[in-house]
Structure formats: structure tokens, C-alpha cells
Amino acid sequence: GVSRNVAHRVSGHQTSSPEPVAVVAIAPGGTSEEGAFHRQFGAQHVRGEWFVMCPEIEHEVDRIRALGKWWLT
């Protein structure tokens, strides 16, 4: 999802998940980039912000992590 306050966003998602929610990567961008992720991983989409983990998503998470956190400074 898109948020300027990640902790608040995670808290909101936690209330709708029976499992603990954790941030695995933070990517720069906005609603356009989020829409691209939803289209790219549409086959793994469950509902709302939830996706089934797969090798392609794991690869994308690794790619985002490799970018570092330069956009948060």
C-alpha cells in the first residue's frame, strides 16, 4: 500500500490479519507504482493488500531491499 506513515499502515493491516504483519521492504513511489505491483502480481492477489508469496514476489522484495533506504532520508 501507499503511506507516509508506515507504522500506522502496518497497525491498520494488523487488525485485519490473524498472523503477525511485518514490513519486508519499502519502495519509493505512489499510487501509480502500487498499481503496477498489483498488475504485475495479479495472479498471486488474494484480496485488498494481500498476496500469496511466490518466488517472483520474493525476487521483487530482494530487488527493492538492494536499493537501500535513500528515499527515507
Coordinates of N, CA, C and O in Angstrom, one line a residue:
G1 N 0.8 -1.2 0.0 CA 0.0 0.0 0.0 C 0.9 1.2 0.0 O 2.1 1.2 0.1
V2 N 0.2 2.4 -0.1 CA 0.9 3.7 -0.1 C 0.7 4.3 1.2 O -0.5 4.4 1.7
S3 N 1.7 4.9 1.8 CA 1.6 5.6 3.1 C 2.8 6.5 3.4 O 3.9 6.1 3.0
R4 N 2.5 7.6 4.0 CA 3.6 8.4 4.6 C 3.9 8.0 6.0 O 5.0 8.4 6.5
N5 N 3.1 7.2 6.6 CA 3.3 6.7 8.0 C 3.2 5.2 8.0 O 2.1 4.6 8.1
V6 N 4.3 4.6 7.8 CA 4.4 3.1 7.7 C 3.9 2.4 8.9 O 3.1 1.4 8.8
A7 N 4.3 2.9 10.1 CA 3.8 2.2 11.4 C 2.3 2.2 11.5 O 1.7 1.2 11.9
H8 N 1.7 3.3 11.1 CA 0.2 3.4 11.1 C -0.4 2.5 10.1 O -1.4 1.8 10.4
R9 N 0.2 2.4 9.0 CA -0.3 1.5 7.9 C -0.2 0.0 8.4 O -1.2 -0.7 8.2
V10 N 0.9 -0.3 9.0 CA 1.1 -1.7 9.5 C 0.0 -2.0 10.6 O -0.6 -3.1 10.6
S11 N -0.2 -1.1 11.4 CA -1.1 -1.2 12.5 C -2.5 -1.5 11.9 O -3.3 -2.4 12.4
G12 N -2.9 -0.7 10.9 CA -4.2 -1.0 10.3 C -4.3 -2.3 9.6 O -5.4 -3.0 9.7
H13 N -3.2 -2.8 9.0 CA -3.3 -4.1 8.4 C -3.3 -5.2 9.4 O -3.9 -6.3 9.2
Q14 N -2.6 -5.0 10.6 CA -2.6 -6.0 11.6 C -4.0 -6.3 12.1 O -4.2 -7.5 12.4
T15 N -4.9 -5.4 12.2 CA -6.2 -5.6 12.7 C -7.0 -6.6 11.8 O -7.9 -7.2 12.2
S16 N -6.6 -6.6 10.5 CA -7.3 -7.5 9.6 C -6.6 -8.8 9.2 O -7.0 -9.5 8.3
S17 N -5.5 -9.1 10.0 CA -4.8 -10.3 9.8 C -4.7 -11.2 11.0 O -4.3 -10.6 12.1
P18 N -4.9 -12.5 10.9 CA -4.8 -13.3 12.1 C -3.3 -13.6 12.4 O -3.0 -14.1 13.4
E19 N -2.4 -13.3 11.4 CA -1.0 -13.6 11.5 C -0.3 -12.2 11.8 O -0.8 -11.2 11.3
P20 N 0.9 -12.3 12.4 CA 1.6 -11.0 12.6 C 2.0 -10.4 11.2 O 2.4 -11.1 10.3
V21 N 1.9 -9.1 11.2 CA 2.2 -8.4 9.9 C 3.6 -7.7 10.1 O 3.9 -7.1 11.2
A22 N 4.5 -7.9 9.1 CA 5.8 -7.2 9.2 C 6.1 -6.6 7.8 O 5.7 -7.1 6.8
V23 N 6.8 -5.5 7.9 CA 7.3 -4.8 6.7 C 8.5 -5.6 6.2 O 9.5 -5.8 6.9
V24 N 8.4 -6.0 4.9 CA 9.6 -6.7 4.4 C 10.4 -5.9 3.4 O 11.5 -6.2 3.1
A25 N 9.8 -4.8 2.9 CA 10.5 -3.8 2.1 C 9.7 -2.6 1.9 O 8.5 -2.6 2.0
I26 N 10.4 -1.5 1.7 CA 9.7 -0.2 1.5 C 10.3 0.4 0.2 O 11.5 0.5 0.0
A27 N 9.4 0.6 -0.8 CA 9.8 1.1 -2.1 C 9.3 2.5 -2.3 O 8.3 2.9 -1.8
P28 N 10.1 3.3 -3.0 CA 9.7 4.6 -3.3 C 8.6 4.6 -4.3 O 8.4 3.6 -5.1
G29 N 7.8 5.7 -4.3 CA 6.7 5.7 -5.3 C 5.3 6.1 -4.7 O 5.3 6.4 -3.5
G30 N 4.3 6.0 -5.5 CA 3.0 6.3 -5.0 C 2.0 5.4 -5.6 O 2.3 4.2 -5.8
T31 N 0.8 5.9 -5.8 CA -0.3 5.0 -6.3 C -0.1 4.4 -7.6 O -0.5 3.3 -7.9
S32 N 0.6 5.1 -8.5 CA 0.9 4.6 -9.8 C 1.8 3.3 -9.7 O 1.6 2.3 -10.3
E33 N 2.9 3.4 -8.9 CA 3.8 2.3 -8.7 C 3.1 1.1 -7.9 O 3.3 0.0 -8.3
E34 N 2.2 1.5 -7.0 CA 1.5 0.4 -6.3 C 0.6 -0.3 -7.3 O 0.5 -1.6 -7.3
G35 N -0.1 0.4 -8.2 CA -0.9 -0.2 -9.2 C -0.1 -1.1 -10.1 O -0.6 -2.2 -10.5
A36 N 1.1 -0.7 -10.4 CA 2.0 -1.6 -11.2 C 2.3 -2.9 -10.5 O 2.3 -4.0 -11.1
F37 N 2.5 -2.8 -9.2 CA 2.8 -4.1 -8.4 C 1.5 -5.0 -8.4 O 1.6 -6.2 -8.6
H38 N 0.4 -4.4 -8.3 CA -0.9 -5.2 -8.3 C -1.1 -5.8 -9.6 O -1.5 -7.0 -9.7
R39 N -0.8 -5.1 -10.7 CA -0.9 -5.7 -12.1 C 0.2 -6.8 -12.3 O -0.1 -7.9 -12.8
Q40 N 1.4 -6.5 -11.8 CA 2.5 -7.5 -12.0 C 2.2 -8.8 -11.3 O 2.6 -9.9 -11.8
F41 N 1.7 -8.7 -10.1 CA 1.5 -9.9 -9.3 C 0.0 -10.2 -9.1 O -0.4 -10.9 -8.1
G42 N -0.8 -9.9 -10.1 CA -2.2 -10.1 -10.1 C -2.6 -11.6 -9.9 O -3.6 -11.9 -9.2
A43 N -1.8 -12.5 -10.4 CA -2.1 -13.9 -10.3 C -2.0 -14.4 -8.8 O -2.6 -15.4 -8.4
Q44 N -1.2 -13.7 -8.0 CA -1.0 -14.0 -6.6 C -1.9 -13.2 -5.7 O -1.8 -13.4 -4.5
H45 N -2.7 -12.4 -6.2 CA -3.5 -11.5 -5.4 C -4.6 -12.3 -4.7 O -5.3 -13.1 -5.4
V46 N -4.8 -12.0 -3.4 CA -5.9 -12.7 -2.7 C -7.0 -11.8 -2.5 O -8.1 -12.1 -2.9
R47 N -6.8 -10.6 -1.8 CA -7.8 -9.6 -1.6 C -7.1 -8.4 -1.0 O -6.2 -8.5 -0.2
G48 N -7.6 -7.2 -1.4 CA -7.1 -6.0 -0.8 C -5.6 -5.9 -1.1 O -5.1 -5.9 -2.2
E49 N -4.8 -5.8 0.1 CA -3.4 -5.7 0.0 C -2.7 -7.1 0.2 O -1.5 -7.1 0.3
W50 N -3.4 -8.1 0.2 CA -2.9 -9.4 0.5 C -2.5 -10.2 -0.8 O -3.3 -10.4 -1.7
F51 N -1.3 -10.8 -0.8 CA -0.8 -11.6 -1.9 C -0.3 -12.9 -1.4 O 0.2 -13.0 -0.2
V52 N -0.3 -14.0 -2.2 CA 0.3 -15.2 -1.8 C 1.8 -15.1 -2.2 O 2.1 -14.7 -3.3
M53 N 2.7 -15.4 -1.2 CA 4.1 -15.3 -1.5 C 4.5 -16.3 -2.6 O 4.0 -17.5 -2.6
C54 N 5.4 -15.9 -3.5 CA 5.8 -16.8 -4.6 C 7.3 -16.3 -4.9 O 7.7 -15.3 -4.5
P55 N 8.0 -17.1 -5.7 CA 9.4 -16.7 -6.0 C 9.5 -15.4 -6.7 O 10.4 -14.6 -6.4
E56 N 8.5 -15.0 -7.5 CA 8.6 -13.8 -8.2 C 8.4 -12.6 -7.2 O 9.1 -11.6 -7.4
I57 N 7.6 -12.7 -6.2 CA 7.4 -11.7 -5.2 C 8.7 -11.6 -4.4 O 9.2 -10.5 -4.0
E58 N 9.2 -12.8 -4.0 CA 10.4 -12.8 -3.2 C 11.6 -12.1 -3.9 O 12.3 -11.3 -3.3
H59 N 11.7 -12.3 -5.2 CA 12.7 -11.7 -6.0 C 12.5 -10.2 -6.1 O 13.5 -9.4 -5.9
E60 N 11.3 -9.7 -6.2 CA 11.0 -8.3 -6.2 C 11.3 -7.6 -4.8 O 11.9 -6.5 -4.8
V61 N 11.0 -8.3 -3.8 CA 11.3 -7.8 -2.4 C 12.9 -7.7 -2.3 O 13.4 -6.7 -1.8
D62 N 13.6 -8.7 -2.7 CA 15.1 -8.7 -2.7 C 15.6 -7.5 -3.5 O 16.5 -6.8 -3.1
R63 N 15.0 -7.3 -4.7 CA 15.4 -6.2 -5.6 C 15.2 -4.8 -4.9 O 16.1 -3.9 -4.9
I64 N 14.0 -4.6 -4.2 CA 13.7 -3.4 -3.5 C 14.7 -3.2 -2.3 O 15.2 -2.1 -2.1
R65 N 14.9 -4.3 -1.6 CA 15.9 -4.2 -0.5 C 17.3 -3.7 -0.9 O 17.9 -3.0 -0.2
A66 N 17.7 -4.2 -2.1 CA 19.0 -3.9 -2.6 C 19.1 -2.4 -2.9 O 20.2 -1.9 -3.0
L67 N 18.0 -1.7 -3.1 CA 18.0 -0.3 -3.4 C 18.5 0.5 -2.2 O 18.9 1.7 -2.4
G68 N 18.3 0.0 -1.1 CA 18.7 0.7 0.2 C 17.5 1.6 0.6 O 16.4 1.4 0.1
K69 N 17.7 2.5 1.5 CA 16.6 3.3 2.0 C 16.9 4.8 1.8 O 16.5 5.6 2.6
W70 N 17.5 5.1 0.7 CA 17.9 6.5 0.4 C 16.7 7.5 0.4 O 16.8 8.6 0.7
W71 N 15.5 7.0 0.0 CA 14.3 7.8 -0.1 C 13.7 8.2 1.2 O 12.8 9.0 1.3
L72 N 14.2 7.5 2.3 CA 13.6 7.8 3.6 C 14.4 8.9 4.4 O 13.9 9.3 5.4
T73 N 15.5 9.4 3.8 CA 16.3 10.4 4.5 C 15.8 11.8 4.1 O 15.1 12.0 3.2

